[in-house]
Amino acid sequence: MINSIDADVIVVGLGAMGSQTLWRLAERGVDVIGIEQFAPGHDHGASHGESRIIRSAYAEGASYVPLVKEAWQLWRDLEHASGRALLEQTGALMLGPADSPVIVGPLASARAWDLKYKVLDTEELRSAFPQYAPLDGLMGFYEEDAGYLRPEASVTAAVEVARARGAEVLQDTAVTEILPDPGRPRVRIGDRELTARHVVVAVGGWLRRLLPATAPLMTVERRVMGWFRPADPAAFGAQHFPVFVHSDASGDHNLYGFPSLDGETLKVGLHTWPGIYETIDPAAGHRPPDAADAQRFAEAVHRTFVGVDPQPVRMESCMYSLTPDRHFLVGPRRDLPGLTLLGGFSGHGFKFASVIGEIAAQFAVTGKTGLPVDKFDPHRFDS
Ligand SMILES: Cc1cc2nc3c(=O)[nH]c(=O)nc-3n(C[C@H](O)[C@H](O)[C@H](O)COP(=O)(O)OP(=O)(O)OC[C@H]3O[C@@H](n4cnc5c(N)ncnc54)[C@H](O)[C@@H]3O)c2cc1C
């Protein structure tokens, strides 16, 4: 039948953003199908590795603060709906010189939104956090309203709750083409075609391949996470060791990490660091961690901590999807009618996944959103 549709909304990609979109649509009773090329919670994309930082005094811009607040509440709603623990509040410690982006940015956001925080000078840092190696010239910015999310559990919880609310999920199913259309966009899965009133495209690093019109807006880079063994694991437990970001003045050496989740190791990632930048094609899969990754980690861990074996116990590869300005792509594009794009979530998007899912659900159902997303306009690079 020429007028038939398969669902009101199709969500392509059920990683961080797609799984939350599926949940927010199903929660409204929308007839929705989610399509994922692997199984939700997999480790081939950008949403694996046990932990993701959530912080409120946002270093990347004060305009993110209301979105973090909304996201935080939605994470708690998803915990309630799924019965799973997803967000642990540990506080966050930013360490850097007074003029570094990790101090200047959070201070500006905290002041703009009247958030609670504490500034620590070098001596206060040394006595409160002896886990860190020489802190000469560094100060600390501490906020309580921060912690970490469990990425794999967050994805699978959202998909499970969405299914329970009536969403259909096609997993291990790759969409091979998306055909934009103002009223009847379609997705192709091999020789099969599904039609909807609206399609949300949440394919992370695969976006530039699936919708070539977006290729100039996006690069995909490899990043590696490492796990390290401290001599005294209790000192790195969440009670004594909040999630952290540690940077030099230029921001060229920025590492971040988490308290020990397993009572034995702590996880560290290099956000910026000389030698780590490598463009990849997600379709080729993650390039596994190697000796050069271990070597960079050893240097970073040795100079940052006291009493931590700098040789990684294990490492995992992951990917950042980056726009030219490092801010997200959220919303429709005039040359891709019938679609909402979710992409470019970079190294800091996970914490927002719950609110991005809500925003995408609003776009899919009403064509607009009440949440502040001007900064993420997919047309902003057109000129
Ligand atoms: C090492 C690392 C550390 C990070 N740390 C933080 C942090 O501490 N805090 C934070 O907030 N953010 C962090 N981030 C960023 C955050 O994890 C990502 O921004 C976020 O996970 C991106 O989600 P996504 O849904 O866009 O992509 P993904 O989760 O990769 O989802 C895309 C999905 O689409 C599917 N897909 C692709 N193509 C198709 C197709 N053709 N058909 C069907 N399905 C398809 C993929 O299989 C995948 O499941 C980090 C990222 C990395 C890599």
Tab-separated table of C-alpha atoms and ligand atoms in Angstrom:
chain	number	residue	atom	x	y	z
A	1	MET	CA	0.000	0.000	0.000
A	2	ILE	CA	1.488	3.304	-1.097
A	3	ASN	CA	0.483	5.232	2.066
A	4	SER	CA	1.502	2.636	4.614
A	5	ILE	CA	4.238	3.396	7.101
A	6	ASP	CA	6.120	0.955	9.293
A	7	ALA	CA	6.413	3.252	12.318
A	8	ASP	CA	5.894	6.890	13.282
A	9	VAL	CA	9.589	7.203	14.060
A	10	ILE	CA	12.634	5.096	13.235
A	11	VAL	CA	15.801	5.586	15.299
A	12	VAL	CA	18.946	4.454	13.475
A	13	GLY	CA	21.782	3.505	15.839
A	14	LEU	CA	21.190	2.496	19.460
A	15	GLY	CA	24.375	3.704	21.133
A	16	ALA	CA	24.300	6.439	23.778
A	17	MET	CA	22.072	8.896	21.898
A	18	GLY	CA	19.848	6.498	19.964
A	19	SER	CA	19.002	4.314	22.970
A	20	GLN	CA	17.909	7.353	24.980
A	21	THR	CA	15.892	8.701	22.045
A	22	LEU	CA	14.142	5.349	21.736
A	23	TRP	CA	13.287	5.449	25.439
A	24	ARG	CA	11.981	9.037	25.376
A	25	LEU	CA	9.788	8.266	22.352
A	26	ALA	CA	8.463	4.994	23.809
A	27	GLU	CA	7.763	6.789	27.091
A	28	ARG	CA	5.384	9.075	25.132
A	29	GLY	CA	3.635	6.081	23.567
A	30	VAL	CA	5.073	6.845	20.107
A	31	ASP	CA	5.132	3.925	17.648
A	32	VAL	CA	8.913	3.599	17.232
A	33	ILE	CA	11.428	1.156	15.776
A	34	GLY	CA	15.108	1.248	16.820
A	35	ILE	CA	17.715	-0.308	14.521
A	36	GLU	CA	21.236	-1.226	15.689
A	37	GLN	CA	23.951	-2.947	13.664
A	38	PHE	CA	25.346	-4.747	16.746
A	39	ALA	CA	23.740	-5.659	20.092
A	40	PRO	CA	22.949	-2.679	22.406
A	41	GLY	CA	25.752	-2.151	24.947
A	42	HIS	CA	28.467	-3.365	22.509
A	43	ASP	CA	32.074	-2.120	22.489
A	44	HIS	CA	32.537	-1.199	18.798
A	45	GLY	CA	31.366	2.429	19.023
A	46	ALA	CA	31.890	5.265	21.509
A	47	SER	CA	29.844	4.104	24.499
A	48	HIS	CA	31.826	1.415	26.306
A	49	GLY	CA	34.565	1.181	28.929
A	50	GLU	CA	32.590	1.110	32.207
A	51	SER	CA	32.495	4.814	33.063
A	52	ARG	CA	31.849	8.327	31.733
A	53	ILE	CA	32.266	11.573	33.682
A	54	ILE	CA	29.282	13.786	34.400
A	55	ARG	CA	30.071	17.310	35.689
A	56	SER	CA	27.862	20.362	36.137
A	57	ALA	CA	30.181	23.419	36.151
A	58	TYR	CA	30.816	22.899	32.502
A	59	ALA	CA	34.327	23.679	31.243
A	60	GLU	CA	33.217	23.631	27.584
A	61	GLY	CA	30.751	26.521	28.035
A	62	ALA	CA	28.210	27.907	30.503
A	63	SER	CA	25.410	27.308	27.998
A	64	TYR	CA	25.709	23.556	28.652
A	65	VAL	CA	24.783	23.939	32.320
A	66	PRO	CA	20.959	23.825	31.955
A	67	LEU	CA	21.336	20.756	29.746
A	68	VAL	CA	23.423	18.945	32.374
A	69	LYS	CA	20.742	19.704	34.973
A	70	GLU	CA	18.023	18.311	32.738
A	71	ALA	CA	20.188	15.311	31.829
A	72	TRP	CA	20.901	14.547	35.491
A	73	GLN	CA	17.179	14.401	36.290
A	74	LEU	CA	16.504	12.162	33.283
A	75	TRP	CA	19.305	9.758	34.325
A	76	ARG	CA	17.612	9.488	37.695
A	77	ASP	CA	14.276	8.855	35.915
A	78	LEU	CA	15.872	6.086	33.857
A	79	GLU	CA	17.336	4.530	37.002
A	80	HIS	CA	13.867	4.576	38.505
A	81	ALA	CA	12.217	3.110	35.390
A	82	SER	CA	14.833	0.378	34.931
A	83	GLY	CA	15.687	-0.408	38.562
A	84	ARG	CA	19.396	-0.080	37.659
A	85	ALA	CA	22.149	2.074	39.205
A	86	LEU	CA	23.502	4.255	36.384
A	87	LEU	CA	24.849	7.474	37.953
A	88	GLU	CA	27.240	7.575	40.917
A	89	GLN	CA	27.819	10.964	42.505
A	90	THR	CA	31.489	11.148	43.541
A	91	GLY	CA	32.186	14.849	43.058
A	92	ALA	CA	34.735	16.042	40.488
A	93	LEU	CA	38.170	17.559	40.909
A	94	MET	CA	39.652	19.667	38.129
A	95	LEU	CA	43.406	20.230	38.490
A	96	GLY	CA	45.419	22.738	36.509
A	97	PRO	CA	47.218	26.087	36.549
A	98	ALA	CA	44.944	29.052	37.333
A	99	ASP	CA	44.799	30.010	33.637
A	100	SER	CA	44.154	26.493	32.306
A	101	PRO	CA	40.875	25.639	30.542
A	102	VAL	CA	39.949	23.127	33.283
A	103	ILE	CA	39.958	25.910	35.913
A	104	VAL	CA	38.835	28.953	33.897
A	105	GLY	CA	35.890	27.152	32.231
A	106	PRO	CA	34.275	25.594	35.324
A	107	LEU	CA	34.717	28.835	37.297
A	108	ALA	CA	32.911	30.808	34.579
A	109	SER	CA	30.052	28.271	34.429
A	110	ALA	CA	29.738	28.085	38.213
A	111	ARG	CA	29.597	31.875	38.506
A	112	ALA	CA	27.118	32.247	35.632
A	113	TRP	CA	24.702	29.710	37.157
A	114	ASP	CA	25.456	30.225	40.834
A	115	LEU	CA	26.661	26.629	41.282
A	116	LYS	CA	28.323	25.388	44.458
A	117	TYR	CA	32.090	24.812	44.211
A	118	LYS	CA	35.315	25.008	46.142
A	119	VAL	CA	38.674	26.313	44.977
A	120	LEU	CA	41.778	24.659	46.479
A	121	ASP	CA	45.260	26.134	46.403
A	122	THR	CA	48.327	23.923	45.916
A	123	GLU	CA	48.823	23.244	49.632
A	124	GLU	CA	45.160	22.379	50.187
A	125	LEU	CA	45.274	20.082	47.161
A	126	ARG	CA	48.386	18.331	48.491
A	127	SER	CA	46.877	17.611	51.873
A	128	ALA	CA	43.409	16.593	50.594
A	129	PHE	CA	44.619	14.509	47.637
A	130	PRO	CA	48.017	12.912	48.349
A	131	GLN	CA	47.359	10.463	45.487
A	132	TYR	CA	48.656	13.099	43.040
A	133	ALA	CA	52.353	13.600	42.244
A	134	PRO	CA	53.974	17.065	42.557
A	135	LEU	CA	51.247	19.626	42.190
A	136	ASP	CA	53.559	22.625	41.853
A	137	GLY	CA	51.746	25.496	40.199
A	138	LEU	CA	48.405	23.673	40.133
A	139	MET	CA	45.152	24.622	41.795
A	140	GLY	CA	41.933	22.658	42.157
A	141	PHE	CA	38.288	23.290	41.360
A	142	TYR	CA	36.006	20.885	43.218
A	143	GLU	CA	32.274	20.437	42.701
A	144	GLU	CA	29.957	18.019	44.435
A	145	ASP	CA	27.365	17.754	41.659
A	146	ALA	CA	29.432	15.432	39.515
A	147	GLY	CA	30.381	11.793	39.237
A	148	TYR	CA	30.248	9.036	36.676
A	149	LEU	CA	27.731	7.174	34.542
A	150	ARG	CA	27.871	3.499	33.578
A	151	PRO	CA	27.713	3.640	29.762
A	152	GLU	CA	26.916	0.030	28.805
A	153	ALA	CA	24.247	-0.256	31.525
A	154	SER	CA	22.776	3.126	30.501
A	155	VAL	CA	22.355	1.982	26.894
A	156	THR	CA	20.880	-1.408	27.733
A	157	ALA	CA	18.597	0.028	30.440
A	158	ALA	CA	17.141	2.574	27.980
A	159	VAL	CA	16.570	-0.109	25.332
A	160	GLU	CA	14.963	-2.478	27.848
A	161	VAL	CA	12.620	0.187	29.208
A	162	ALA	CA	11.738	1.325	25.669
A	163	ARG	CA	10.936	-2.280	24.709
A	164	ALA	CA	8.758	-2.648	27.794
A	165	ARG	CA	6.881	0.502	26.662
A	166	GLY	CA	6.238	-1.008	23.203
A	167	ALA	CA	9.274	-0.018	21.086
A	168	GLU	CA	10.385	-2.522	18.473
A	169	VAL	CA	14.134	-3.198	18.330
A	170	LEU	CA	15.991	-4.657	15.352
A	171	GLN	CA	19.489	-5.530	16.539
A	172	ASP	CA	22.362	-7.007	14.527
A	173	THR	CA	20.743	-5.145	11.636
A	174	ALA	CA	22.740	-2.567	9.669
A	175	VAL	CA	20.958	0.255	7.856
A	176	THR	CA	22.588	0.516	4.445
A	177	GLU	CA	20.989	3.758	3.249
A	178	ILE	CA	18.797	6.572	4.550
A	179	LEU	CA	16.461	8.266	2.066
A	180	PRO	CA	15.387	11.710	3.329
A	181	ASP	CA	11.839	12.900	2.552
A	182	PRO	CA	9.736	15.598	4.248
A	183	GLY	CA	6.804	13.281	5.038
A	184	ARG	CA	7.968	9.729	4.394
A	185	PRO	CA	11.695	9.250	5.017
A	186	ARG	CA	12.872	5.678	4.493
A	187	VAL	CA	15.693	3.493	5.656
A	188	ARG	CA	17.110	0.642	3.643
A	189	ILE	CA	18.330	-2.575	5.235
A	190	GLY	CA	19.841	-4.555	2.374
A	191	ASP	CA	16.966	-5.107	-0.060
A	192	ARG	CA	14.290	-4.233	2.506
A	193	GLU	CA	12.891	-0.714	3.029
A	194	LEU	CA	11.140	0.728	6.104
A	195	THR	CA	9.117	3.949	5.975
A	196	ALA	CA	8.365	6.339	8.845
A	197	ARG	CA	7.036	9.841	9.379
A	198	HIS	CA	10.412	10.804	10.847
A	199	VAL	CA	13.879	9.271	11.189
A	200	VAL	CA	16.367	10.074	13.963
A	201	VAL	CA	19.934	9.353	12.836
A	202	ALA	CA	22.151	8.534	15.838
A	203	VAL	CA	24.959	6.530	14.267
A	204	GLY	CA	27.912	8.215	16.013
A	205	GLY	CA	31.159	7.901	14.057
A	206	TRP	CA	29.375	6.218	11.146
A	207	LEU	CA	27.403	9.402	10.329
A	208	ARG	CA	29.728	10.720	7.615
A	209	ARG	CA	29.523	7.371	5.805
A	210	LEU	CA	25.760	6.874	6.064
A	211	LEU	CA	24.891	10.491	5.192
A	212	PRO	CA	27.770	11.737	3.008
A	213	ALA	CA	26.330	15.299	3.116
A	214	THR	CA	27.572	15.443	6.732
A	215	ALA	CA	31.124	14.307	5.930
A	216	PRO	CA	32.596	17.846	5.859
A	217	LEU	CA	31.191	18.439	9.368
A	218	MET	CA	32.865	15.487	10.984
A	219	THR	CA	36.140	13.731	11.732
A	220	VAL	CA	36.490	10.563	13.758
A	221	GLU	CA	39.515	10.037	15.989
A	222	ARG	CA	40.772	7.064	17.954
A	223	ARG	CA	41.195	7.352	21.747
A	224	VAL	CA	42.410	4.740	24.241
A	225	MET	CA	41.398	4.107	27.858
A	226	GLY	CA	43.752	2.361	30.314
A	227	TRP	CA	43.344	0.635	33.682
A	228	PHE	CA	46.118	0.913	36.308
A	229	ARG	CA	46.865	-0.800	39.600
A	230	PRO	CA	47.552	1.365	42.683
A	231	ALA	CA	49.565	-0.027	45.605
A	232	ASP	CA	46.778	1.061	47.954
A	233	PRO	CA	43.468	0.653	46.073
A	234	ALA	CA	41.453	2.016	49.020
A	235	ALA	CA	43.096	5.436	48.536
A	236	PHE	CA	41.635	5.486	45.013
A	237	GLY	CA	38.127	4.464	46.060
A	238	ALA	CA	35.249	6.885	45.412
A	239	GLN	CA	35.225	8.065	49.057
A	240	HIS	CA	38.721	9.555	48.731
A	241	PHE	CA	39.195	10.046	45.017
A	242	PRO	CA	36.573	11.866	42.931
A	243	VAL	CA	36.483	11.747	39.129
A	244	PHE	CA	39.124	14.147	37.860
A	245	VAL	CA	40.460	16.094	34.902
A	246	HIS	CA	44.137	17.140	35.034
A	247	SER	CA	45.551	19.627	32.540
A	248	ASP	CA	48.505	21.861	31.819
A	249	ALA	CA	48.057	25.559	31.039
A	250	SER	CA	47.838	25.076	27.273
A	251	GLY	CA	45.391	22.167	27.497
A	252	ASP	CA	47.775	20.061	25.367
A	253	HIS	CA	48.263	17.485	28.145
A	254	ASN	CA	44.821	16.670	29.481
A	255	LEU	CA	44.107	13.400	31.213
A	256	TYR	CA	41.003	12.399	33.107
A	257	GLY	CA	39.961	9.474	35.202
A	258	PHE	CA	37.758	7.721	37.690
A	259	PRO	CA	37.942	6.229	41.150
A	260	SER	CA	38.361	2.481	41.330
A	261	LEU	CA	35.106	0.737	40.431
A	262	ASP	CA	36.440	-2.792	41.026
A	263	GLY	CA	38.470	-2.132	44.192
A	264	GLU	CA	41.688	-2.948	42.301
A	265	THR	CA	42.275	-0.592	39.387
A	266	LEU	CA	41.568	2.983	38.346
A	267	LYS	CA	40.756	4.042	34.803
A	268	VAL	CA	42.591	6.873	33.044
A	269	GLY	CA	42.086	8.392	29.596
A	270	LEU	CA	44.157	10.840	27.569
A	271	HIS	CA	41.820	13.499	26.178
A	272	THR	CA	44.630	15.528	24.626
A	273	TRP	CA	48.271	14.419	24.566
A	274	PRO	CA	51.034	14.647	21.973
A	275	GLY	CA	50.974	11.690	19.585
A	276	ILE	CA	47.462	10.396	20.223
A	277	TYR	CA	45.607	11.996	17.298
A	278	GLU	CA	44.695	9.401	14.681
A	279	THR	CA	41.810	9.703	12.252
A	280	ILE	CA	39.915	6.443	11.766
A	281	ASP	CA	37.070	4.951	9.765
A	282	PRO	CA	34.704	3.223	12.222
A	283	ALA	CA	33.671	0.760	9.513
A	284	ALA	CA	37.187	-0.694	9.737
A	285	GLY	CA	36.770	-1.301	13.503
A	286	HIS	CA	38.834	0.023	16.403
A	287	ARG	CA	42.585	-0.337	15.991
A	288	PRO	CA	43.584	-2.288	19.123
A	289	PRO	CA	45.790	-0.612	21.756
A	290	ASP	CA	49.523	-1.177	21.240
A	291	ALA	CA	52.930	-0.587	22.834
A	292	ALA	CA	52.955	3.100	21.832
A	293	ASP	CA	49.658	3.616	23.707
A	294	ALA	CA	51.103	1.839	26.773
A	295	GLN	CA	54.228	4.004	26.574
A	296	ARG	CA	52.242	7.276	26.522
A	297	PHE	CA	50.084	6.082	29.409
A	298	ALA	CA	53.152	5.081	31.434
A	299	GLU	CA	54.568	8.600	31.040
A	300	ALA	CA	51.247	10.260	31.904
A	301	VAL	CA	50.497	8.063	34.922
A	302	HIS	CA	54.058	8.305	36.243
A	303	ARG	CA	54.005	12.088	36.225
A	304	THR	CA	50.459	12.426	37.600
A	305	PHE	CA	50.138	9.947	40.498
A	306	VAL	CA	51.983	8.570	43.472
A	307	GLY	CA	51.839	4.817	44.162
A	308	VAL	CA	50.282	3.695	40.863
A	309	ASP	CA	51.985	1.149	38.598
A	310	PRO	CA	52.351	3.087	35.314
A	311	GLN	CA	52.093	-0.046	33.158
A	312	PRO	CA	48.444	-0.541	32.159
A	313	VAL	CA	46.725	-3.712	33.336
A	314	ARG	CA	44.545	-3.457	30.233
A	315	MET	CA	43.557	-0.943	27.559
A	316	GLU	CA	40.572	-0.424	25.250
A	317	SER	CA	40.148	1.644	22.081
A	318	CYS	CA	37.241	3.976	21.516
A	319	MET	CA	36.349	6.844	19.140
A	320	TYR	CA	35.582	10.564	19.300
A	321	SER	CA	33.294	12.062	16.601
A	322	LEU	CA	34.427	15.650	16.247
A	323	THR	CA	32.905	18.720	14.606
A	324	PRO	CA	35.211	21.653	13.734
A	325	ASP	CA	34.175	23.559	16.902
A	326	ARG	CA	33.884	20.435	19.128
A	327	HIS	CA	30.217	21.225	19.885
A	328	PHE	CA	27.454	18.776	18.944
A	329	LEU	CA	25.214	18.491	15.881
A	330	VAL	CA	21.604	18.254	17.011
A	331	GLY	CA	18.533	18.909	14.892
A	332	PRO	CA	17.282	18.924	11.318
A	333	ARG	CA	19.066	20.059	8.132
A	334	ARG	CA	17.124	21.604	5.235
A	335	ASP	CA	18.915	19.390	2.688
A	336	LEU	CA	18.014	16.224	4.660
A	337	PRO	CA	14.223	16.571	5.165
A	338	GLY	CA	12.409	14.233	7.515
A	339	LEU	CA	15.533	13.536	9.588
A	340	THR	CA	16.865	14.654	12.963
A	341	LEU	CA	20.646	14.406	13.148
A	342	LEU	CA	22.476	13.558	16.358
A	343	GLY	CA	26.242	13.584	15.948
A	344	GLY	CA	29.635	15.016	16.796
A	345	PHE	CA	29.405	14.169	20.493
A	346	SER	CA	33.140	14.349	20.779
A	347	GLY	CA	34.808	13.338	24.037
A	348	HIS	CA	32.156	14.906	26.228
A	349	GLY	CA	28.726	13.863	24.964
A	350	PHE	CA	27.771	10.877	27.070
A	351	LYS	CA	26.535	12.784	30.108
A	352	PHE	CA	24.024	14.573	27.862
A	353	ALA	CA	22.658	11.430	26.192
A	354	SER	CA	19.492	11.383	28.292
A	355	VAL	CA	18.609	14.996	27.491
A	356	ILE	CA	19.700	14.628	23.853
A	357	GLY	CA	17.253	11.703	23.647
A	358	GLU	CA	14.511	13.964	25.008
A	359	ILE	CA	15.421	16.737	22.531
A	360	ALA	CA	15.427	14.288	19.604
A	361	ALA	CA	12.041	12.916	20.714
A	362	GLN	CA	10.662	16.480	20.747
A	363	PHE	CA	12.049	17.164	17.250
A	364	ALA	CA	10.652	13.862	15.959
A	365	VAL	CA	7.163	14.460	17.341
A	366	THR	CA	6.705	18.253	17.078
A	367	GLY	CA	9.446	19.446	14.706
A	368	LYS	CA	10.976	21.669	17.401
A	369	THR	CA	12.400	21.554	20.924
A	370	GLY	CA	11.953	23.702	24.011
A	371	LEU	CA	15.500	22.987	25.188
A	372	PRO	CA	18.453	25.267	24.302
A	373	VAL	CA	20.191	23.760	21.250
A	374	ASP	CA	21.059	26.804	19.057
A	375	LYS	CA	24.742	26.119	19.670
A	376	PHE	CA	24.335	22.692	18.041
A	377	ASP	CA	22.645	23.849	14.824
A	378	PRO	CA	23.749	21.464	12.036
A	379	HIS	CA	23.760	24.459	9.622
A	380	ARG	CA	26.280	26.533	11.608
A	381	PHE	CA	29.247	25.595	9.388
A	382	ASP	CA	27.432	26.255	6.099
A	383	SER	CA	29.185	29.514	5.275
B	1	LIG	C1	37.478	7.210	25.386
B	1	LIG	C2	36.256	8.069	25.511
B	1	LIG	C3	36.008	8.705	26.711
B	1	LIG	C4	34.885	9.521	26.850
B	1	LIG	N1	34.639	10.101	28.069
B	1	LIG	C5	33.502	10.810	28.243
B	1	LIG	C6	33.182	11.290	29.531
B	1	LIG	O1	33.898	11.059	30.505
B	1	LIG	N2	32.019	11.984	29.675
B	1	LIG	C7	31.187	12.216	28.630
B	1	LIG	O2	30.147	12.865	28.826
B	1	LIG	N3	31.474	11.757	27.383
B	1	LIG	C8	32.591	11.052	27.177
B	1	LIG	N4	32.901	10.530	25.955
B	1	LIG	C9	32.027	10.845	24.817
B	1	LIG	C10	30.829	9.936	24.722
B	1	LIG	O3	31.120	8.634	25.151
B	1	LIG	C11	30.334	9.935	23.277
B	1	LIG	O4	30.118	11.278	22.897
B	1	LIG	C12	29.034	9.186	23.129
B	1	LIG	O5	29.162	7.895	23.649
B	1	LIG	C13	28.633	9.140	21.658
B	1	LIG	O6	27.413	8.457	21.543
B	1	LIG	P1	26.761	8.197	20.116
B	1	LIG	O7	25.414	7.630	20.375
B	1	LIG	O8	26.876	9.411	19.266
B	1	LIG	O9	27.703	7.112	19.422
B	1	LIG	P2	27.727	5.523	19.687
B	1	LIG	O10	27.491	5.222	21.104
B	1	LIG	O11	28.942	5.006	19.021
B	1	LIG	O12	26.438	5.009	18.923
B	1	LIG	C14	26.303	4.934	17.535
B	1	LIG	C15	25.562	3.641	17.264
B	1	LIG	O13	25.107	3.601	15.933
B	1	LIG	C16	25.253	2.273	15.476
B	1	LIG	N5	25.287	2.297	14.016
B	1	LIG	C17	26.215	2.918	13.246
B	1	LIG	N6	25.932	2.733	11.942
B	1	LIG	C18	24.800	2.000	11.893
B	1	LIG	C19	24.014	1.494	10.825
B	1	LIG	N7	24.344	1.724	9.561
B	1	LIG	N8	22.913	0.746	11.119
B	1	LIG	C20	22.563	0.525	12.424
B	1	LIG	N9	23.283	0.970	13.465
B	1	LIG	C21	24.383	1.714	13.209
B	1	LIG	C22	26.574	1.837	16.099
B	1	LIG	O14	26.739	0.447	16.086
B	1	LIG	C23	26.433	2.424	17.481
B	1	LIG	O15	25.813	1.537	18.376
B	1	LIG	C24	34.002	9.715	25.762
B	1	LIG	C25	34.259	9.065	24.544
B	1	LIG	C26	35.366	8.251	24.423
B	1	LIG	C27	35.622	7.559	23.118
